[in-house]
Amino acid sequence: MHVLTLTTNADAPFMNEQMRALERRGVSFSMLPVSGKGDGGNSRSPVDYLRYVPEVIAEAGNDYDLIHAHYGLIAPMALAQLRKPVVLSLWGSDLYGPVGPVSRACAPLCDELVVMSEEMQSTLGRPCEVIPDGVDLEKFQPKPQAEARRAVDWDEDDYQILFPYLPDRDVKNYPRARRIVNAVNGRLERPVRLQTVYGVDHDTVPDYMNAADALLLTSRSEGSPNSVKEALACNTPVVSVDVGDVSERLAGVTPSLASDDDSELIDELVSILESDVEPNGREAAREVSVERTADQMIDVYERVSGTRVSESSPDAVARAAEPLE
């Protein structure tokens, strides 16, 4: 089976990890990203998207079994070609943010719709395949905290709370995280540091997860936050607002908490930092391993294309998709 991947972000780690897992099962990919960048380096102009339409139409005429569009903003371009069935994956911000109307308008026109959580399906109000982004359990696994802190150059004597997002991203609500950590800091003798980590190589993220005493998530909205699953895979406790599928991911996980009450979040964070309870998050992470979610995606591909995936040898398909020139 050969799939044309359309995306706004060719470097998205979770998308590329999913494709690598699918390649190991016999799916091959060609990637066609939207070209061009805006003044800030992270956005594109309407002209870039207009130019993308004929590129998609031309490329869709080649030998693909289906088109997989990642992110709602490029759904209209995927649908502009009439040759191949379309699978649309929504990432969360394209449903809850400014792009939401585009995603909702295009959703019923796609052959299959993939969302990351039951909450997203409920928001859309239509049947979807709920497939959260999987976590690579080989990459993300527990390691000694002291070793991880040396790797990321964090003080071993302080409590370290990880906030793995750009503070300026409004949807991640950094000011709330700052308030919570300030409150926790006032109740403990040892200093509590809020570590904001972003823009680092994805291969180094497991070190940050293992170096942290806890992950703190305060987002206003999420689909299925990858940071939570990565933390669980490393047995790092999670303290989060009740958003996306976090409650489902944290079911039965100790110590961890999903709550919209700041006082509860503060109390849980204090409890985690003062306790020596052995976390059990890795067991919960197995439910969303990248291998398991790849199996689910293959079911979608086979249903849409009417083609069975025949597994090839790992040497033949274990490669990341290269963007088309």
mmCIF file of C-alpha atoms in Angstrom:
data_model
loop_
_atom_site.group_PDB
_atom_site.id
_atom_site.type_symbol
_atom_site.label_atom_id
_atom_site.label_comp_id
_atom_site.label_asym_id
_atom_site.label_seq_id
_atom_site.Cartn_x
_atom_site.Cartn_y
_atom_site.Cartn_z
ATOM 1 C CA MET A 1 0.000 0.000 0.000
ATOM 2 C CA HIS A 2 1.296 3.452 -0.938
ATOM 3 C CA VAL A 3 0.006 6.590 0.839
ATOM 4 C CA LEU A 4 0.402 10.261 -0.003
ATOM 5 C CA THR A 5 0.852 12.244 3.210
ATOM 6 C CA LEU A 6 -0.226 15.901 3.208
ATOM 7 C CA THR A 7 0.916 17.997 6.136
ATOM 8 C CA THR A 8 1.623 21.487 7.396
ATOM 9 C CA ASN A 9 4.521 20.186 9.514
ATOM 10 C CA ALA A 10 6.842 17.623 7.956
ATOM 11 C CA ASP A 11 8.913 17.530 11.160
ATOM 12 C CA ALA A 12 6.081 16.601 13.555
ATOM 13 C CA PRO A 13 7.648 13.801 15.660
ATOM 14 C CA PHE A 14 4.392 11.992 16.461
ATOM 15 C CA MET A 15 3.367 11.876 12.783
ATOM 16 C CA ASN A 16 6.760 10.600 11.664
ATOM 17 C CA GLU A 17 6.881 7.968 14.398
ATOM 18 C CA GLN A 18 3.463 6.737 13.307
ATOM 19 C CA MET A 19 4.608 6.519 9.682
ATOM 20 C CA ARG A 20 7.742 4.596 10.641
ATOM 21 C CA ALA A 21 5.631 2.093 12.575
ATOM 22 C CA LEU A 22 3.315 1.732 9.566
ATOM 23 C CA GLU A 23 6.267 1.256 7.226
ATOM 24 C CA ARG A 24 7.407 -1.673 9.334
ATOM 25 C CA ARG A 25 4.045 -3.236 8.494
ATOM 26 C CA GLY A 26 4.353 -2.751 4.742
ATOM 27 C CA VAL A 27 2.909 0.723 4.111
ATOM 28 C CA SER A 28 5.036 3.146 2.076
ATOM 29 C CA PHE A 29 4.681 6.920 2.102
ATOM 30 C CA SER A 30 5.449 9.970 0.021
ATOM 31 C CA MET A 31 5.126 13.283 1.831
ATOM 32 C CA LEU A 32 3.956 16.540 0.265
ATOM 33 C CA PRO A 33 4.212 19.387 2.813
ATOM 34 C CA VAL A 34 2.900 22.893 2.295
ATOM 35 C CA SER A 35 5.796 25.060 1.145
ATOM 36 C CA GLY A 36 6.656 28.541 2.309
ATOM 37 C CA LYS A 37 6.868 30.168 5.729
ATOM 38 C CA GLY A 38 5.598 33.405 7.164
ATOM 39 C CA ASP A 39 7.543 36.206 8.827
ATOM 40 C CA GLY A 40 7.688 34.349 12.130
ATOM 41 C CA GLY A 41 8.945 31.150 10.542
ATOM 42 C CA ASN A 42 5.951 29.183 11.785
ATOM 43 C CA SER A 43 3.061 30.313 9.583
ATOM 44 C CA ARG A 44 2.241 30.569 5.902
ATOM 45 C CA SER A 45 0.385 33.047 3.755
ATOM 46 C CA PRO A 46 -2.879 32.294 1.926
ATOM 47 C CA VAL A 47 -0.847 32.335 -1.304
ATOM 48 C CA ASP A 48 1.195 29.348 -0.068
ATOM 49 C CA TYR A 49 -2.004 27.356 0.400
ATOM 50 C CA LEU A 50 -3.391 28.409 -2.977
ATOM 51 C CA ARG A 51 -0.203 27.191 -4.645
ATOM 52 C CA TYR A 52 -0.538 23.932 -2.753
ATOM 53 C CA VAL A 53 -3.851 23.031 -4.420
ATOM 54 C CA PRO A 54 -2.479 22.307 -7.912
ATOM 55 C CA GLU A 55 0.514 20.526 -6.370
ATOM 56 C CA VAL A 56 -1.827 18.141 -4.535
ATOM 57 C CA ILE A 57 -4.032 17.598 -7.588
ATOM 58 C CA ALA A 58 -1.029 16.786 -9.772
ATOM 59 C CA GLU A 59 0.607 14.469 -7.246
ATOM 60 C CA ALA A 60 -2.657 12.632 -6.513
ATOM 61 C CA GLY A 61 -2.637 11.413 -10.104
ATOM 62 C CA ASN A 62 0.247 9.088 -9.277
ATOM 63 C CA ASP A 63 0.027 5.549 -7.975
ATOM 64 C CA TYR A 64 -1.369 6.028 -4.451
ATOM 65 C CA ASP A 65 -3.986 3.968 -2.675
ATOM 66 C CA LEU A 66 -5.178 6.889 -0.546
ATOM 67 C CA ILE A 67 -4.348 10.354 0.716
ATOM 68 C CA HIS A 68 -3.794 10.972 4.416
ATOM 69 C CA ALA A 69 -4.212 14.652 5.317
ATOM 70 C CA HIS A 70 -2.763 15.641 8.676
ATOM 71 C CA TYR A 71 -4.372 18.795 10.122
ATOM 72 C CA GLY A 72 -7.716 20.303 9.236
ATOM 73 C CA LEU A 73 -6.370 23.344 7.428
ATOM 74 C CA ILE A 74 -5.213 21.237 4.470
ATOM 75 C CA ALA A 75 -8.386 19.152 4.241
ATOM 76 C CA PRO A 76 -9.780 21.372 1.428
ATOM 77 C CA MET A 77 -6.644 20.715 -0.634
ATOM 78 C CA ALA A 78 -6.923 16.966 -0.095
ATOM 79 C CA LEU A 79 -10.563 17.058 -1.173
ATOM 80 C CA ALA A 80 -9.810 19.203 -4.235
ATOM 81 C CA GLN A 81 -8.448 16.129 -5.979
ATOM 82 C CA LEU A 82 -11.152 13.633 -6.911
ATOM 83 C CA ARG A 83 -9.050 10.564 -7.666
ATOM 84 C CA LYS A 84 -8.184 9.082 -4.288
ATOM 85 C CA PRO A 85 -10.007 8.464 -0.989
ATOM 86 C CA VAL A 86 -9.089 10.848 1.822
ATOM 87 C CA VAL A 87 -8.290 10.096 5.453
ATOM 88 C CA LEU A 88 -8.224 13.245 7.602
ATOM 89 C CA SER A 89 -6.439 13.289 10.963
ATOM 90 C CA LEU A 90 -7.302 16.167 13.281
ATOM 91 C CA TRP A 91 -4.657 17.146 15.819
ATOM 92 C CA GLY A 92 -6.706 19.113 18.354
ATOM 93 C CA SER A 93 -5.757 22.741 17.734
ATOM 94 C CA ASP A 94 -7.404 22.434 14.311
ATOM 95 C CA LEU A 95 -10.699 21.636 16.007
ATOM 96 C CA TYR A 96 -10.639 23.920 19.050
ATOM 97 C CA GLY A 97 -8.717 26.848 17.561
ATOM 98 C CA PRO A 98 -9.321 29.318 14.700
ATOM 99 C CA VAL A 99 -9.087 26.539 12.095
ATOM 100 C CA GLY A 100 -12.050 24.733 13.683
ATOM 101 C CA PRO A 101 -14.692 25.898 11.145
ATOM 102 C CA VAL A 102 -12.582 24.575 8.250
ATOM 103 C CA SER A 103 -12.154 21.201 9.952
ATOM 104 C CA ARG A 104 -15.870 20.905 10.719
ATOM 105 C CA ALA A 105 -16.879 21.828 7.185
ATOM 106 C CA CYS A 106 -14.542 19.280 5.607
ATOM 107 C CA ALA A 107 -15.041 16.416 8.061
ATOM 108 C CA PRO A 108 -18.229 14.965 6.491
ATOM 109 C CA LEU A 109 -16.650 15.041 3.026
ATOM 110 C CA CYS A 110 -13.696 12.818 3.931
ATOM 111 C CA ASP A 111 -13.818 9.038 3.585
ATOM 112 C CA GLU A 112 -12.479 8.506 7.104
ATOM 113 C CA LEU A 113 -11.976 10.896 9.994
ATOM 114 C CA VAL A 114 -9.399 10.201 12.707
ATOM 115 C CA VAL A 115 -9.390 12.099 16.007
ATOM 116 C CA MET A 116 -7.284 11.741 19.103
ATOM 117 C CA SER A 117 -9.897 11.514 21.832
ATOM 118 C CA GLU A 118 -13.536 10.790 22.583
ATOM 119 C CA GLU A 119 -13.876 14.455 23.521
ATOM 120 C CA MET A 120 -12.907 15.471 19.984
ATOM 121 C CA GLN A 121 -15.440 13.028 18.535
ATOM 122 C CA SER A 122 -18.113 14.474 20.792
ATOM 123 C CA THR A 123 -17.188 18.005 19.740
ATOM 124 C CA LEU A 124 -17.532 17.064 16.067
ATOM 125 C CA GLY A 125 -20.801 15.282 16.729
ATOM 126 C CA ARG A 126 -20.163 12.563 14.169
ATOM 127 C CA PRO A 127 -18.653 9.051 14.096
ATOM 128 C CA CYS A 128 -14.848 9.056 14.001
ATOM 129 C CA GLU A 129 -11.985 6.661 14.509
ATOM 130 C CA VAL A 130 -10.456 7.555 17.859
ATOM 131 C CA ILE A 131 -6.734 6.851 17.534
ATOM 132 C CA PRO A 132 -4.431 8.827 19.824
ATOM 133 C CA ASP A 133 -0.891 9.437 18.689
ATOM 134 C CA GLY A 134 1.197 6.533 19.881
ATOM 135 C CA VAL A 135 4.299 6.733 22.052
ATOM 136 C CA ASP A 136 7.543 4.969 21.171
ATOM 137 C CA LEU A 137 8.190 2.779 24.214
ATOM 138 C CA GLU A 138 11.712 2.018 23.026
ATOM 139 C CA LYS A 139 12.654 5.691 22.969
ATOM 140 C CA PHE A 140 10.651 6.714 26.037
ATOM 141 C CA GLN A 141 11.502 4.511 28.993
ATOM 142 C CA PRO A 142 12.607 5.069 32.598
ATOM 143 C CA LYS A 143 16.216 5.871 33.418
ATOM 144 C CA PRO A 144 17.923 7.031 36.659
ATOM 145 C CA GLN A 145 16.909 10.593 37.479
ATOM 146 C CA ALA A 146 20.432 11.638 38.474
ATOM 147 C CA GLU A 147 21.765 10.481 35.114
ATOM 148 C CA ALA A 148 19.014 12.332 33.240
ATOM 149 C CA ARG A 149 19.618 15.548 35.199
ATOM 150 C CA ARG A 150 23.292 15.486 34.350
ATOM 151 C CA ALA A 151 22.335 15.078 30.688
ATOM 152 C CA VAL A 152 20.076 18.174 30.732
ATOM 153 C CA ASP A 153 22.164 20.136 33.270
ATOM 154 C CA TRP A 154 19.496 20.529 35.944
ATOM 155 C CA ASP A 155 20.319 20.976 39.630
ATOM 156 C CA GLU A 156 20.020 17.624 41.382
ATOM 157 C CA ASP A 157 19.101 19.213 44.724
ATOM 158 C CA ASP A 158 16.005 21.107 43.547
ATOM 159 C CA TYR A 159 12.558 19.828 42.670
ATOM 160 C CA GLN A 160 12.104 20.059 38.915
ATOM 161 C CA ILE A 161 8.682 20.455 37.251
ATOM 162 C CA LEU A 162 8.562 20.079 33.468
ATOM 163 C CA PHE A 163 6.434 22.368 31.287
ATOM 164 C CA PRO A 164 7.291 21.130 27.763
ATOM 165 C CA TYR A 165 5.841 24.009 25.767
ATOM 166 C CA LEU A 166 6.666 27.465 24.531
ATOM 167 C CA PRO A 167 5.477 29.875 27.283
ATOM 168 C CA ASP A 168 4.153 32.320 24.669
ATOM 169 C CA ARG A 169 1.632 29.803 23.287
ATOM 170 C CA ASP A 170 -1.605 31.082 24.794
ATOM 171 C CA VAL A 171 -3.384 27.716 24.516
ATOM 172 C CA LYS A 172 -0.786 26.126 26.831
ATOM 173 C CA ASN A 173 -1.610 28.661 29.594
ATOM 174 C CA TYR A 174 1.872 29.114 31.060
ATOM 175 C CA PRO A 175 0.712 31.763 33.598
ATOM 176 C CA ARG A 176 -1.488 29.131 35.285
ATOM 177 C CA ALA A 177 1.441 26.723 35.479
ATOM 178 C CA ARG A 178 3.580 29.494 36.976
ATOM 179 C CA ARG A 179 0.934 30.269 39.641
ATOM 180 C CA ILE A 180 0.632 26.595 40.592
ATOM 181 C CA VAL A 181 4.381 26.115 40.957
ATOM 182 C CA ASN A 182 4.725 29.348 42.940
ATOM 183 C CA ALA A 183 2.096 28.055 45.372
ATOM 184 C CA VAL A 184 3.884 24.709 45.676
ATOM 185 C CA ASN A 185 7.207 26.465 46.195
ATOM 186 C CA GLY A 186 5.775 28.246 49.220
ATOM 187 C CA ARG A 187 4.933 24.941 50.931
ATOM 188 C CA LEU A 188 8.240 23.104 50.566
ATOM 189 C CA GLU A 189 11.696 23.676 51.961
ATOM 190 C CA ARG A 190 13.584 22.732 48.817
ATOM 191 C CA PRO A 191 13.294 25.065 45.801
ATOM 192 C CA VAL A 192 10.779 24.070 43.119
ATOM 193 C CA ARG A 193 11.794 24.974 39.577
ATOM 194 C CA LEU A 194 9.397 25.225 36.634
ATOM 195 C CA GLN A 195 11.417 24.125 33.613
ATOM 196 C CA THR A 196 10.070 25.264 30.246
ATOM 197 C CA VAL A 197 11.462 23.030 27.513
ATOM 198 C CA TYR A 198 10.701 23.543 23.822
ATOM 199 C CA GLY A 199 12.462 23.450 20.474
ATOM 200 C CA VAL A 200 14.847 20.677 21.523
ATOM 201 C CA ASP A 201 15.683 17.614 19.445
ATOM 202 C CA HIS A 202 12.969 15.017 20.029
ATOM 203 C CA ASP A 203 15.619 12.397 20.803
ATOM 204 C CA THR A 204 16.576 14.387 23.911
ATOM 205 C CA VAL A 205 13.027 14.637 25.268
ATOM 206 C CA PRO A 206 13.268 11.327 27.223
ATOM 207 C CA ASP A 207 16.120 12.855 29.246
ATOM 208 C CA TYR A 208 13.939 15.822 30.206
ATOM 209 C CA MET A 209 11.039 13.522 31.101
ATOM 210 C CA ASN A 210 13.251 11.398 33.340
ATOM 211 C CA ALA A 211 14.960 14.421 34.879
ATOM 212 C CA ALA A 212 11.626 15.870 36.031
ATOM 213 C CA ASP A 213 9.886 15.090 39.307
ATOM 214 C CA ALA A 214 6.570 15.675 37.540
ATOM 215 C CA LEU A 215 5.045 16.931 34.304
ATOM 216 C CA LEU A 216 2.651 19.864 34.648
ATOM 217 C CA LEU A 217 0.052 20.511 31.930
ATOM 218 C CA THR A 218 -2.298 23.504 32.126
ATOM 219 C CA SER A 219 -3.557 23.775 28.536
ATOM 220 C CA ARG A 220 -6.862 25.438 27.719
ATOM 221 C CA SER A 221 -7.530 22.704 25.146
ATOM 222 C CA GLU A 222 -5.848 19.539 23.874
ATOM 223 C CA GLY A 223 -6.617 16.506 21.770
ATOM 224 C CA SER A 224 -4.393 13.778 23.165
ATOM 225 C CA PRO A 225 -1.264 15.516 24.491
ATOM 226 C CA ASN A 226 1.850 13.586 23.544
ATOM 227 C CA SER A 227 3.779 14.930 26.517
ATOM 228 C CA VAL A 228 1.447 13.094 28.901
ATOM 229 C CA LYS A 229 1.965 9.750 27.144
ATOM 230 C CA GLU A 230 5.710 10.293 26.942
ATOM 231 C CA ALA A 231 5.847 11.099 30.656
ATOM 232 C CA LEU A 232 3.857 7.980 31.499
ATOM 233 C CA ALA A 233 6.226 5.850 29.416
ATOM 234 C CA CYS A 234 9.100 7.212 31.522
ATOM 235 C CA ASN A 235 7.181 6.663 34.796
ATOM 236 C CA THR A 236 7.137 10.413 35.397
ATOM 237 C CA PRO A 237 4.087 11.549 37.427
ATOM 238 C CA VAL A 238 1.618 13.829 35.638
ATOM 239 C CA VAL A 239 -0.381 16.692 37.136
ATOM 240 C CA SER A 240 -2.766 18.120 34.579
ATOM 241 C CA VAL A 241 -5.953 20.004 33.998
ATOM 242 C CA ASP A 242 -8.781 17.753 32.843
ATOM 243 C CA VAL A 243 -8.469 18.297 29.113
ATOM 244 C CA GLY A 244 -8.561 16.096 26.021
ATOM 245 C CA ASP A 245 -8.056 12.443 26.894
ATOM 246 C CA VAL A 246 -5.837 13.086 29.935
ATOM 247 C CA SER A 247 -8.339 11.604 32.415
ATOM 248 C CA GLU A 248 -8.509 8.435 30.348
ATOM 249 C CA ARG A 249 -4.722 8.206 30.092
ATOM 250 C CA LEU A 250 -4.304 8.720 33.872
ATOM 251 C CA ALA A 251 -6.955 6.192 34.915
ATOM 252 C CA GLY A 252 -5.337 3.918 37.478
ATOM 253 C CA VAL A 253 -2.028 5.782 37.346
ATOM 254 C CA THR A 254 -0.407 6.738 40.648
ATOM 255 C CA PRO A 255 0.788 9.229 41.594
ATOM 256 C CA SER A 256 -0.912 11.511 39.060
ATOM 257 C CA LEU A 257 -4.008 13.701 38.791
ATOM 258 C CA ALA A 258 -6.315 15.322 36.258
ATOM 259 C CA SER A 259 -8.384 18.134 37.762
ATOM 260 C CA ASP A 260 -9.625 21.615 36.916
ATOM 261 C CA ASP A 261 -9.279 22.750 40.540
ATOM 262 C CA ASP A 262 -6.019 24.599 41.170
ATOM 263 C CA SER A 263 -6.011 23.723 44.859
ATOM 264 C CA GLU A 264 -6.213 20.021 43.990
ATOM 265 C CA LEU A 265 -3.418 20.373 41.449
ATOM 266 C CA ILE A 266 -1.244 22.152 44.012
ATOM 267 C CA ASP A 267 -1.946 19.563 46.719
ATOM 268 C CA GLU A 268 -1.167 16.681 44.349
ATOM 269 C CA LEU A 269 2.058 18.264 43.192
ATOM 270 C CA VAL A 270 3.162 18.765 46.793
ATOM 271 C CA SER A 271 2.234 15.164 47.586
ATOM 272 C CA ILE A 272 4.217 13.851 44.601
ATOM 273 C CA LEU A 273 7.311 15.847 45.540
ATOM 274 C CA GLU A 274 7.185 14.712 49.168
ATOM 275 C CA SER A 275 6.429 11.043 48.523
ATOM 276 C CA ASP A 276 8.577 8.142 47.392
ATOM 277 C CA VAL A 277 5.747 6.149 45.795
ATOM 278 C CA GLU A 278 6.919 4.152 42.780
ATOM 279 C CA PRO A 279 4.994 5.444 39.718
ATOM 280 C CA ASN A 280 3.169 2.953 37.484
ATOM 281 C CA GLY A 281 2.558 5.103 34.406
ATOM 282 C CA ARG A 282 4.471 2.882 31.999
ATOM 283 C CA GLU A 283 1.829 0.179 32.204
ATOM 284 C CA ALA A 284 -0.827 2.696 31.138
ATOM 285 C CA ALA A 285 1.416 3.905 28.293
ATOM 286 C CA ARG A 286 1.379 0.424 26.758
ATOM 287 C CA GLU A 287 -2.260 1.029 25.810
ATOM 288 C CA VAL A 288 -1.142 3.780 23.435
ATOM 289 C CA SER A 289 2.157 2.402 22.183
ATOM 290 C CA VAL A 290 2.992 3.441 18.631
ATOM 291 C CA GLU A 291 2.833 -0.205 17.569
ATOM 292 C CA ARG A 292 -0.727 -0.572 18.857
ATOM 293 C CA THR A 293 -1.978 2.665 17.315
ATOM 294 C CA ALA A 294 -0.320 1.721 14.004
ATOM 295 C CA ASP A 295 -2.427 -1.448 13.948
ATOM 296 C CA GLN A 296 -5.531 0.688 14.345
ATOM 297 C CA MET A 297 -4.470 3.002 11.525
ATOM 298 C CA ILE A 298 -3.891 0.059 9.186
ATOM 299 C CA ASP A 299 -7.508 -0.992 9.751
ATOM 300 C CA VAL A 300 -8.560 2.499 8.589
ATOM 301 C CA TYR A 301 -6.292 2.386 5.542
ATOM 302 C CA GLU A 302 -7.534 -1.036 4.478
ATOM 303 C CA ARG A 303 -11.173 -0.041 4.908
ATOM 304 C CA VAL A 304 -10.790 3.163 2.892
ATOM 305 C CA SER A 305 -8.666 1.782 0.069
ATOM 306 C CA GLY A 306 -10.093 -1.714 -0.209
ATOM 307 C CA THR A 307 -6.483 -2.900 -0.290
ATOM 308 C CA ARG A 308 -4.829 -5.263 2.161
ATOM 309 C CA VAL A 309 -1.474 -4.329 3.645
ATOM 310 C CA SER A 310 1.098 -7.065 3.141
ATOM 311 C CA GLU A 311 4.025 -6.773 5.518
ATOM 312 C CA SER A 312 7.419 -6.390 3.888
ATOM 313 C CA SER A 313 10.800 -7.022 5.439
ATOM 314 C CA PRO A 314 11.859 -4.398 8.010
ATOM 315 C CA ASP A 315 14.967 -3.557 5.953
ATOM 316 C CA ALA A 316 12.817 -2.680 2.967
ATOM 317 C CA VAL A 317 10.431 -0.339 4.710
ATOM 318 C CA ALA A 318 12.027 0.908 7.948
ATOM 319 C CA ARG A 319 12.681 4.452 6.716
ATOM 320 C CA ALA A 320 11.176 7.883 7.353
ATOM 321 C CA ALA A 321 9.121 9.376 4.539
ATOM 322 C CA GLU A 322 11.031 11.907 2.459
ATOM 323 C CA PRO A 323 9.239 15.082 1.353
ATOM 324 C CA LEU A 324 8.578 15.262 -2.388
ATOM 325 C CA GLU A 325 10.667 17.728 -4.338
#
